[in-house]
């Protein structure tokens, strides 16, 4: 069987409902799935995922985060989650853990006895775990599920795009020249998989002077706008470099900081 590109036109393969998509549990209904990805690591993809989820929750939506970065999970830490996920007696259902304000989360760190234990698995096993996070977890009613993807365009992103009914992708990047490489990889994969791209969020965009409010650009003039135009995308929002953001993550209190990524959330709400 050939790799699925989510385009059924002219496809001769026979699969369930004409697609390779897997289904969640019968009692689960997920309206929108948004994948947050980047062509490389270290750009703040998980923080963007967390902040988007918090913003949509504050707007009254039912929100969930599927942490697909199995070997580098960080979502539970940002929300201060210390309890573990557990399953039903027959082992067929896994229950997600809810944050203090009600965001449902499933992450590998919620299943490990020791969160510092490394996950030393090969790609197919990791991909299988990500599928189970979707099919075996009792998510129930969810308006927006954000999938925190691992960096790059390897096994897990391919599994997610082939197996989940992803409504759109948000690409996270930084202002440097490298932005064009980061965005191009994600755009090309989205095109190959026939998935809509919501746009780009630029992280580490600027530092605001605490005394006069002037914006300082430590990476120089941003290239993100130019790259976005090249690919016909929107720059949805920008995140500053702020100590209080990283401190909130370290304390597990990302739900309790001020408003961030409101413009990106506005765009998501329109879709």
PDB file of C-alpha atoms in Angstrom:
ATOM      1  CA  UNK A   1       0.000   0.000   0.000  1.00  0.00           C
ATOM      2  CA  UNK A   2       1.412   3.397  -0.987  1.00  0.00           C
ATOM      3  CA  UNK A   3       1.714   6.406   1.332  1.00  0.00           C
ATOM      4  CA  UNK A   4      -1.555   8.317   1.693  1.00  0.00           C
ATOM      5  CA  UNK A   5      -1.538  11.999   0.695  1.00  0.00           C
ATOM      6  CA  UNK A   6      -5.152  12.487   1.904  1.00  0.00           C
ATOM      7  CA  UNK A   7      -6.319  13.024  -1.661  1.00  0.00           C
ATOM      8  CA  UNK A   8      -8.898  10.403  -2.627  1.00  0.00           C
ATOM      9  CA  UNK A   9      -9.298  11.572  -6.231  1.00  0.00           C
ATOM     10  CA  UNK A  10      -8.112   8.789  -8.479  1.00  0.00           C
ATOM     11  CA  UNK A  11      -6.937   6.684  -5.533  1.00  0.00           C
ATOM     12  CA  UNK A  12      -7.211   2.942  -6.156  1.00  0.00           C
ATOM     13  CA  UNK A  13      -6.503   1.863  -2.604  1.00  0.00           C
ATOM     14  CA  UNK A  14      -9.399   0.549  -0.553  1.00  0.00           C
ATOM     15  CA  UNK A  15      -9.502   1.868   2.985  1.00  0.00           C
ATOM     16  CA  UNK A  16     -12.172   2.666   5.560  1.00  0.00           C
ATOM     17  CA  UNK A  17     -14.457   5.490   4.371  1.00  0.00           C
ATOM     18  CA  UNK A  18     -12.059   6.107   1.496  1.00  0.00           C
ATOM     19  CA  UNK A  19      -9.389   7.326   3.896  1.00  0.00           C
ATOM     20  CA  UNK A  20      -6.698   6.014   6.213  1.00  0.00           C
ATOM     21  CA  UNK A  21      -8.112   8.147   9.028  1.00  0.00           C
ATOM     22  CA  UNK A  22      -8.499   6.525  12.432  1.00  0.00           C
ATOM     23  CA  UNK A  23     -11.493   7.286  14.634  1.00  0.00           C
ATOM     24  CA  UNK A  24     -11.662   8.369  18.273  1.00  0.00           C
ATOM     25  CA  UNK A  25     -13.816   6.527  20.795  1.00  0.00           C
ATOM     26  CA  UNK A  26     -17.567   6.514  20.003  1.00  0.00           C
ATOM     27  CA  UNK A  27     -18.345   8.923  22.845  1.00  0.00           C
ATOM     28  CA  UNK A  28     -15.741  11.432  21.629  1.00  0.00           C
ATOM     29  CA  UNK A  29     -16.531  14.275  19.249  1.00  0.00           C
ATOM     30  CA  UNK A  30     -13.705  16.557  18.126  1.00  0.00           C
ATOM     31  CA  UNK A  31     -14.755  19.510  15.963  1.00  0.00           C
ATOM     32  CA  UNK A  32     -11.379  20.975  14.952  1.00  0.00           C
ATOM     33  CA  UNK A  33      -7.847  19.584  14.994  1.00  0.00           C
ATOM     34  CA  UNK A  34      -4.999  22.073  14.607  1.00  0.00           C
ATOM     35  CA  UNK A  35      -1.412  20.874  14.301  1.00  0.00           C
ATOM     36  CA  UNK A  36       1.320  23.193  15.593  1.00  0.00           C
ATOM     37  CA  UNK A  37       4.597  22.378  13.895  1.00  0.00           C
ATOM     38  CA  UNK A  38       7.995  23.647  12.856  1.00  0.00           C
ATOM     39  CA  UNK A  39      10.707  22.557  10.472  1.00  0.00           C
ATOM     40  CA  UNK A  40      13.209  22.537  13.342  1.00  0.00           C
ATOM     41  CA  UNK A  41      13.338  22.367  17.122  1.00  0.00           C
ATOM     42  CA  UNK A  42      13.919  25.091  19.675  1.00  0.00           C
ATOM     43  CA  UNK A  43      11.530  27.691  18.256  1.00  0.00           C
ATOM     44  CA  UNK A  44       8.926  27.564  21.051  1.00  0.00           C
ATOM     45  CA  UNK A  45       6.378  25.333  19.410  1.00  0.00           C
ATOM     46  CA  UNK A  46       5.086  23.888  22.689  1.00  0.00           C
ATOM     47  CA  UNK A  47       4.698  27.320  24.282  1.00  0.00           C
ATOM     48  CA  UNK A  48       2.688  28.498  21.280  1.00  0.00           C
ATOM     49  CA  UNK A  49       0.497  25.380  21.530  1.00  0.00           C
ATOM     50  CA  UNK A  50      -0.121  25.973  25.232  1.00  0.00           C
ATOM     51  CA  UNK A  51      -0.894  29.679  24.821  1.00  0.00           C
ATOM     52  CA  UNK A  52      -3.307  29.039  21.950  1.00  0.00           C
ATOM     53  CA  UNK A  53      -5.121  26.426  24.030  1.00  0.00           C
ATOM     54  CA  UNK A  54      -5.374  28.821  26.990  1.00  0.00           C
ATOM     55  CA  UNK A  55      -6.653  31.623  24.759  1.00  0.00           C
ATOM     56  CA  UNK A  56      -9.355  29.456  23.183  1.00  0.00           C
ATOM     57  CA  UNK A  57     -10.423  28.154  26.611  1.00  0.00           C
ATOM     58  CA  UNK A  58     -10.895  31.734  27.808  1.00  0.00           C
ATOM     59  CA  UNK A  59     -13.238  32.281  24.859  1.00  0.00           C
ATOM     60  CA  UNK A  60     -15.527  29.566  26.181  1.00  0.00           C
ATOM     61  CA  UNK A  61     -14.449  26.665  23.980  1.00  0.00           C
ATOM     62  CA  UNK A  62     -13.770  23.103  25.105  1.00  0.00           C
ATOM     63  CA  UNK A  63     -10.083  22.583  24.464  1.00  0.00           C
ATOM     64  CA  UNK A  64      -7.635  19.681  24.431  1.00  0.00           C
ATOM     65  CA  UNK A  65      -3.911  19.244  23.797  1.00  0.00           C
ATOM     66  CA  UNK A  66      -2.488  16.051  22.319  1.00  0.00           C
ATOM     67  CA  UNK A  67       1.253  16.132  22.991  1.00  0.00           C
ATOM     68  CA  UNK A  68       2.656  14.251  19.988  1.00  0.00           C
ATOM     69  CA  UNK A  69       6.260  15.043  20.916  1.00  0.00           C
ATOM     70  CA  UNK A  70       6.672  11.648  22.581  1.00  0.00           C
ATOM     71  CA  UNK A  71      10.429  11.821  23.162  1.00  0.00           C
ATOM     72  CA  UNK A  72      10.406  15.453  24.335  1.00  0.00           C
ATOM     73  CA  UNK A  73       7.071  16.059  26.055  1.00  0.00           C
ATOM     74  CA  UNK A  74       6.783  19.413  27.826  1.00  0.00           C
ATOM     75  CA  UNK A  75       3.082  20.246  27.981  1.00  0.00           C
ATOM     76  CA  UNK A  76       2.404  18.813  31.490  1.00  0.00           C
ATOM     77  CA  UNK A  77       5.266  20.862  32.947  1.00  0.00           C
ATOM     78  CA  UNK A  78       3.893  24.132  31.570  1.00  0.00           C
ATOM     79  CA  UNK A  79       0.507  23.501  33.208  1.00  0.00           C
ATOM     80  CA  UNK A  80       1.908  22.183  36.480  1.00  0.00           C
ATOM     81  CA  UNK A  81       0.346  18.749  36.003  1.00  0.00           C
ATOM     82  CA  UNK A  82       1.785  16.245  38.456  1.00  0.00           C
ATOM     83  CA  UNK A  83      -0.875  13.532  38.463  1.00  0.00           C
ATOM     84  CA  UNK A  84      -0.723  10.581  36.082  1.00  0.00           C
ATOM     85  CA  UNK A  85      -3.203   9.480  33.460  1.00  0.00           C
ATOM     86  CA  UNK A  86      -4.943   6.180  34.158  1.00  0.00           C
ATOM     87  CA  UNK A  87      -6.949   3.661  32.176  1.00  0.00           C
ATOM     88  CA  UNK A  88     -10.111   1.628  32.522  1.00  0.00           C
ATOM     89  CA  UNK A  89     -10.009  -1.772  34.170  1.00  0.00           C
ATOM     90  CA  UNK A  90     -10.147  -3.561  30.823  1.00  0.00           C
ATOM     91  CA  UNK A  91      -7.300  -1.392  29.486  1.00  0.00           C
ATOM     92  CA  UNK A  92      -9.300  -0.215  26.480  1.00  0.00           C
ATOM     93  CA  UNK A  93      -9.765   3.423  27.531  1.00  0.00           C
ATOM     94  CA  UNK A  94      -7.282   6.033  28.737  1.00  0.00           C
ATOM     95  CA  UNK A  95      -8.537   9.080  30.627  1.00  0.00           C
ATOM     96  CA  UNK A  96      -6.843  12.415  29.913  1.00  0.00           C
ATOM     97  CA  UNK A  97      -5.671  14.663  32.709  1.00  0.00           C
ATOM     98  CA  UNK A  98      -7.324  18.069  33.035  1.00  0.00           C
ATOM     99  CA  UNK A  99      -5.451  21.237  33.876  1.00  0.00           C
ATOM    100  CA  UNK A 100      -6.689  23.426  36.722  1.00  0.00           C
ATOM    101  CA  UNK A 101      -8.821  25.460  34.334  1.00  0.00           C
ATOM    102  CA  UNK A 102     -10.134  22.509  32.336  1.00  0.00           C
ATOM    103  CA  UNK A 103      -7.890  21.853  29.325  1.00  0.00           C
ATOM    104  CA  UNK A 104      -7.711  18.118  28.620  1.00  0.00           C
ATOM    105  CA  UNK A 105      -4.154  16.850  28.096  1.00  0.00           C
ATOM    106  CA  UNK A 106      -2.569  13.595  27.000  1.00  0.00           C
ATOM    107  CA  UNK A 107       1.216  13.339  26.988  1.00  0.00           C
ATOM    108  CA  UNK A 108       3.794  10.596  27.360  1.00  0.00           C
ATOM    109  CA  UNK A 109       4.966  12.197  30.613  1.00  0.00           C
ATOM    110  CA  UNK A 110       1.538  11.454  32.081  1.00  0.00           C
ATOM    111  CA  UNK A 111       2.158   7.732  31.602  1.00  0.00           C
ATOM    112  CA  UNK A 112       5.757   7.443  32.834  1.00  0.00           C
ATOM    113  CA  UNK A 113       6.522   6.607  36.465  1.00  0.00           C
ATOM    114  CA  UNK A 114       9.410   9.066  36.294  1.00  0.00           C
ATOM    115  CA  UNK A 115       8.937  12.068  34.000  1.00  0.00           C
ATOM    116  CA  UNK A 116      12.718  12.256  33.533  1.00  0.00           C
ATOM    117  CA  UNK A 117      12.830   8.723  32.145  1.00  0.00           C
ATOM    118  CA  UNK A 118      13.900   8.822  28.467  1.00  0.00           C
ATOM    119  CA  UNK A 119      11.617   7.291  25.850  1.00  0.00           C
ATOM    120  CA  UNK A 120      14.037   5.232  23.755  1.00  0.00           C
ATOM    121  CA  UNK A 121      11.717   3.913  21.069  1.00  0.00           C
ATOM    122  CA  UNK A 122      11.970   3.511  17.327  1.00  0.00           C
ATOM    123  CA  UNK A 123       9.811   5.562  14.974  1.00  0.00           C
ATOM    124  CA  UNK A 124       6.989   3.041  14.347  1.00  0.00           C
ATOM    125  CA  UNK A 125       6.454   2.505  18.091  1.00  0.00           C
ATOM    126  CA  UNK A 126       6.346   6.258  18.715  1.00  0.00           C
ATOM    127  CA  UNK A 127       3.881   6.716  15.858  1.00  0.00           C
ATOM    128  CA  UNK A 128       1.712   3.945  17.284  1.00  0.00           C
ATOM    129  CA  UNK A 129       1.642   5.678  20.673  1.00  0.00           C
ATOM    130  CA  UNK A 130       0.549   8.959  19.068  1.00  0.00           C
ATOM    131  CA  UNK A 131      -2.293   7.154  17.304  1.00  0.00           C
ATOM    132  CA  UNK A 132      -3.384   5.666  20.615  1.00  0.00           C
ATOM    133  CA  UNK A 133      -3.412   9.111  22.194  1.00  0.00           C
ATOM    134  CA  UNK A 134      -6.137   9.896  19.666  1.00  0.00           C
ATOM    135  CA  UNK A 135      -8.047   6.601  19.390  1.00  0.00           C
ATOM    136  CA  UNK A 136      -7.892   5.246  22.953  1.00  0.00           C
ATOM    137  CA  UNK A 137      -8.258   8.425  25.026  1.00  0.00           C
ATOM    138  CA  UNK A 138     -11.718   9.430  26.255  1.00  0.00           C
ATOM    139  CA  UNK A 139     -11.605  13.019  25.026  1.00  0.00           C
ATOM    140  CA  UNK A 140     -15.427  13.377  24.928  1.00  0.00           C
ATOM    141  CA  UNK A 141     -16.611  16.741  23.496  1.00  0.00           C
ATOM    142  CA  UNK A 142     -13.792  18.957  22.204  1.00  0.00           C
ATOM    143  CA  UNK A 143     -14.169  22.134  20.144  1.00  0.00           C
ATOM    144  CA  UNK A 144     -10.450  22.588  19.463  1.00  0.00           C
ATOM    145  CA  UNK A 145      -7.727  19.990  19.785  1.00  0.00           C
ATOM    146  CA  UNK A 146      -4.189  21.322  19.423  1.00  0.00           C
ATOM    147  CA  UNK A 147      -1.552  18.767  18.468  1.00  0.00           C
ATOM    148  CA  UNK A 148       1.917  19.711  19.680  1.00  0.00           C
ATOM    149  CA  UNK A 149       4.084  18.126  16.989  1.00  0.00           C
ATOM    150  CA  UNK A 150       7.719  17.056  17.290  1.00  0.00           C
ATOM    151  CA  UNK A 151      10.139  19.133  15.201  1.00  0.00           C
ATOM    152  CA  UNK A 152      10.744  18.242  11.578  1.00  0.00           C
ATOM    153  CA  UNK A 153       8.771  16.319   8.976  1.00  0.00           C
ATOM    154  CA  UNK A 154       9.429  12.703   9.978  1.00  0.00           C
ATOM    155  CA  UNK A 155       7.402   9.708  11.170  1.00  0.00           C
ATOM    156  CA  UNK A 156       5.108  11.409  13.676  1.00  0.00           C
ATOM    157  CA  UNK A 157       3.982  14.351  11.505  1.00  0.00           C
ATOM    158  CA  UNK A 158       3.356  11.913   8.667  1.00  0.00           C
ATOM    159  CA  UNK A 159       1.329   9.660  10.985  1.00  0.00           C
ATOM    160  CA  UNK A 160      -0.711  12.585  12.316  1.00  0.00           C
ATOM    161  CA  UNK A 161      -1.500  13.972   8.860  1.00  0.00           C
ATOM    162  CA  UNK A 162      -2.397  10.580   7.440  1.00  0.00           C
ATOM    163  CA  UNK A 163      -4.383   9.342  10.435  1.00  0.00           C
ATOM    164  CA  UNK A 164      -6.141  12.386  11.955  1.00  0.00           C
ATOM    165  CA  UNK A 165      -8.609  14.685  10.231  1.00  0.00           C
ATOM    166  CA  UNK A 166      -6.402  17.736  10.682  1.00  0.00           C
ATOM    167  CA  UNK A 167      -8.201  20.969   9.797  1.00  0.00           C
ATOM    168  CA  UNK A 168      -5.112  23.129   9.534  1.00  0.00           C
ATOM    169  CA  UNK A 169      -1.483  23.727  10.404  1.00  0.00           C
ATOM    170  CA  UNK A 170       0.144  26.600  12.268  1.00  0.00           C
ATOM    171  CA  UNK A 171       3.878  26.986  11.693  1.00  0.00           C
ATOM    172  CA  UNK A 172       6.035  28.396  14.486  1.00  0.00           C
ATOM    173  CA  UNK A 173       9.239  30.158  13.557  1.00  0.00           C
ATOM    174  CA  UNK A 174      11.748  32.788  14.698  1.00  0.00           C
ATOM    175  CA  UNK A 175      12.881  36.031  13.031  1.00  0.00           C
ATOM    176  CA  UNK A 176      16.284  34.908  11.703  1.00  0.00           C
ATOM    177  CA  UNK A 177      17.233  34.163   8.102  1.00  0.00           C
ATOM    178  CA  UNK A 178      16.720  30.497   8.894  1.00  0.00           C
ATOM    179  CA  UNK A 179      12.984  31.194   8.928  1.00  0.00           C
ATOM    180  CA  UNK A 180      12.704  30.533   5.197  1.00  0.00           C
ATOM    181  CA  UNK A 181      14.028  26.997   5.628  1.00  0.00           C
ATOM    182  CA  UNK A 182      11.744  26.312   8.597  1.00  0.00           C
ATOM    183  CA  UNK A 183       8.633  27.536   6.825  1.00  0.00           C
ATOM    184  CA  UNK A 184       9.394  25.977   3.456  1.00  0.00           C
ATOM    185  CA  UNK A 185       9.722  22.486   4.926  1.00  0.00           C
ATOM    186  CA  UNK A 186       6.368  22.777   6.696  1.00  0.00           C
ATOM    187  CA  UNK A 187       4.630  24.344   3.671  1.00  0.00           C
ATOM    188  CA  UNK A 188       5.852  21.654   1.315  1.00  0.00           C
ATOM    189  CA  UNK A 189       4.708  18.909   3.651  1.00  0.00           C
ATOM    190  CA  UNK A 190       1.290  20.552   4.005  1.00  0.00           C
ATOM    191  CA  UNK A 191       0.992  20.724   0.223  1.00  0.00           C
ATOM    192  CA  UNK A 192       1.989  17.084  -0.146  1.00  0.00           C
ATOM    193  CA  UNK A 193      -0.627  16.053   2.421  1.00  0.00           C
ATOM    194  CA  UNK A 194      -3.340  18.415   1.103  1.00  0.00           C
ATOM    195  CA  UNK A 195      -3.788  20.183   4.426  1.00  0.00           C
ATOM    196  CA  UNK A 196      -4.773  23.819   4.885  1.00  0.00           C
ATOM    197  CA  UNK A 197      -2.235  26.195   6.457  1.00  0.00           C
ATOM    198  CA  UNK A 198      -3.628  28.776   8.862  1.00  0.00           C
ATOM    199  CA  UNK A 199      -0.408  30.779   8.868  1.00  0.00           C
ATOM    200  CA  UNK A 200       2.755  31.553  10.813  1.00  0.00           C
ATOM    201  CA  UNK A 201       3.395  32.596  14.401  1.00  0.00           C
ATOM    202  CA  UNK A 202       6.745  34.259  15.027  1.00  0.00           C
ATOM    203  CA  UNK A 203       8.264  33.538  18.428  1.00  0.00           C
ATOM    204  CA  UNK A 204      11.120  35.443  20.110  1.00  0.00           C
ATOM    205  CA  UNK A 205      10.113  38.357  17.926  1.00  0.00           C
ATOM    206  CA  UNK A 206      11.281  41.250  20.117  1.00  0.00           C
ATOM    207  CA  UNK A 207      12.106  42.441  23.630  1.00  0.00           C
ATOM    208  CA  UNK A 208      10.123  45.312  25.090  1.00  0.00           C
ATOM    209  CA  UNK A 209      12.055  47.739  27.245  1.00  0.00           C
ATOM    210  CA  UNK A 210      10.484  47.693  30.752  1.00  0.00           C
ATOM    211  CA  UNK A 211      11.234  51.401  31.198  1.00  0.00           C
ATOM    212  CA  UNK A 212      10.209  53.112  27.962  1.00  0.00           C
ATOM    213  CA  UNK A 213       8.283  50.385  26.086  1.00  0.00           C
ATOM    214  CA  UNK A 214      10.557  50.542  23.037  1.00  0.00           C
ATOM    215  CA  UNK A 215      10.768  47.282  21.093  1.00  0.00           C
ATOM    216  CA  UNK A 216      14.257  45.864  20.624  1.00  0.00           C
ATOM    217  CA  UNK A 217      14.879  43.294  17.904  1.00  0.00           C
ATOM    218  CA  UNK A 218      17.780  41.076  19.053  1.00  0.00           C
ATOM    219  CA  UNK A 219      17.726  39.016  15.851  1.00  0.00           C
ATOM    220  CA  UNK A 220      17.574  42.036  13.564  1.00  0.00           C
ATOM    221  CA  UNK A 221      14.836  42.812  11.077  1.00  0.00           C
ATOM    222  CA  UNK A 222      12.338  39.990  10.855  1.00  0.00           C
ATOM    223  CA  UNK A 223      12.253  37.943   7.645  1.00  0.00           C
ATOM    224  CA  UNK A 224       8.940  36.291   8.524  1.00  0.00           C
ATOM    225  CA  UNK A 225       6.686  38.739   6.677  1.00  0.00           C
ATOM    226  CA  UNK A 226       8.672  38.346   3.443  1.00  0.00           C
ATOM    227  CA  UNK A 227       8.598  34.565   3.664  1.00  0.00           C
ATOM    228  CA  UNK A 228       4.890  34.558   4.465  1.00  0.00           C
ATOM    229  CA  UNK A 229       4.169  36.616   1.343  1.00  0.00           C
ATOM    230  CA  UNK A 230       6.307  34.277  -0.750  1.00  0.00           C
ATOM    231  CA  UNK A 231       4.088  31.338   0.224  1.00  0.00           C
ATOM    232  CA  UNK A 232       0.815  33.236   0.353  1.00  0.00           C
ATOM    233  CA  UNK A 233       0.479  32.898   4.134  1.00  0.00           C
ATOM    234  CA  UNK A 234      -0.514  35.188   6.986  1.00  0.00           C
ATOM    235  CA  UNK A 235       1.665  36.123   9.923  1.00  0.00           C
ATOM    236  CA  UNK A 236      -0.976  35.357  12.529  1.00  0.00           C
ATOM    237  CA  UNK A 237       0.819  36.797  15.546  1.00  0.00           C
ATOM    238  CA  UNK A 238       4.156  37.490  17.236  1.00  0.00           C
ATOM    239  CA  UNK A 239       5.422  36.496  20.669  1.00  0.00           C
ATOM    240  CA  UNK A 240       8.012  38.586  22.525  1.00  0.00           C
ATOM    241  CA  UNK A 241      10.961  37.367  24.552  1.00  0.00           C
ATOM    242  CA  UNK A 242       9.691  37.849  28.097  1.00  0.00           C
ATOM    243  CA  UNK A 243      10.998  36.556  31.377  1.00  0.00           C
ATOM    244  CA  UNK A 244       7.496  36.217  32.782  1.00  0.00           C
ATOM    245  CA  UNK A 245       6.551  33.805  29.999  1.00  0.00           C
ATOM    246  CA  UNK A 246       9.405  31.394  30.662  1.00  0.00           C
ATOM    247  CA  UNK A 247       8.951  31.841  34.428  1.00  0.00           C
ATOM    248  CA  UNK A 248       5.267  30.908  34.130  1.00  0.00           C
ATOM    249  CA  UNK A 249       6.195  27.727  32.281  1.00  0.00           C
ATOM    250  CA  UNK A 250       8.812  26.848  34.890  1.00  0.00           C
ATOM    251  CA  UNK A 251       6.234  27.328  37.662  1.00  0.00           C
ATOM    252  CA  UNK A 252       3.558  25.383  35.787  1.00  0.00           C
ATOM    253  CA  UNK A 253       1.321  28.450  35.641  1.00  0.00           C
ATOM    254  CA  UNK A 254       0.948  29.177  31.940  1.00  0.00           C
ATOM    255  CA  UNK A 255      -2.844  29.268  32.408  1.00  0.00           C
ATOM    256  CA  UNK A 256      -2.619  32.242  34.736  1.00  0.00           C
ATOM    257  CA  UNK A 257      -0.587  34.795  32.766  1.00  0.00           C
ATOM    258  CA  UNK A 258      -1.908  37.657  30.639  1.00  0.00           C
ATOM    259  CA  UNK A 259      -3.332  37.582  27.141  1.00  0.00           C
ATOM    260  CA  UNK A 260      -1.033  36.326  24.379  1.00  0.00           C
ATOM    261  CA  UNK A 261      -1.662  35.313  20.758  1.00  0.00           C
ATOM    262  CA  UNK A 262      -5.102  36.951  20.698  1.00  0.00           C
ATOM    263  CA  UNK A 263      -4.762  37.828  17.005  1.00  0.00           C
ATOM    264  CA  UNK A 264      -3.921  34.210  16.164  1.00  0.00           C
ATOM    265  CA  UNK A 265      -6.881  33.050  18.248  1.00  0.00           C
ATOM    266  CA  UNK A 266      -9.123  35.482  16.353  1.00  0.00           C
ATOM    267  CA  UNK A 267      -8.058  33.887  13.061  1.00  0.00           C
ATOM    268  CA  UNK A 268      -8.605  30.383  14.382  1.00  0.00           C
ATOM    269  CA  UNK A 269     -12.100  31.310  15.570  1.00  0.00           C
ATOM    270  CA  UNK A 270     -13.019  32.470  12.062  1.00  0.00           C
ATOM    271  CA  UNK A 271     -12.204  29.138  10.443  1.00  0.00           C
TER     272      UNK A 271
END
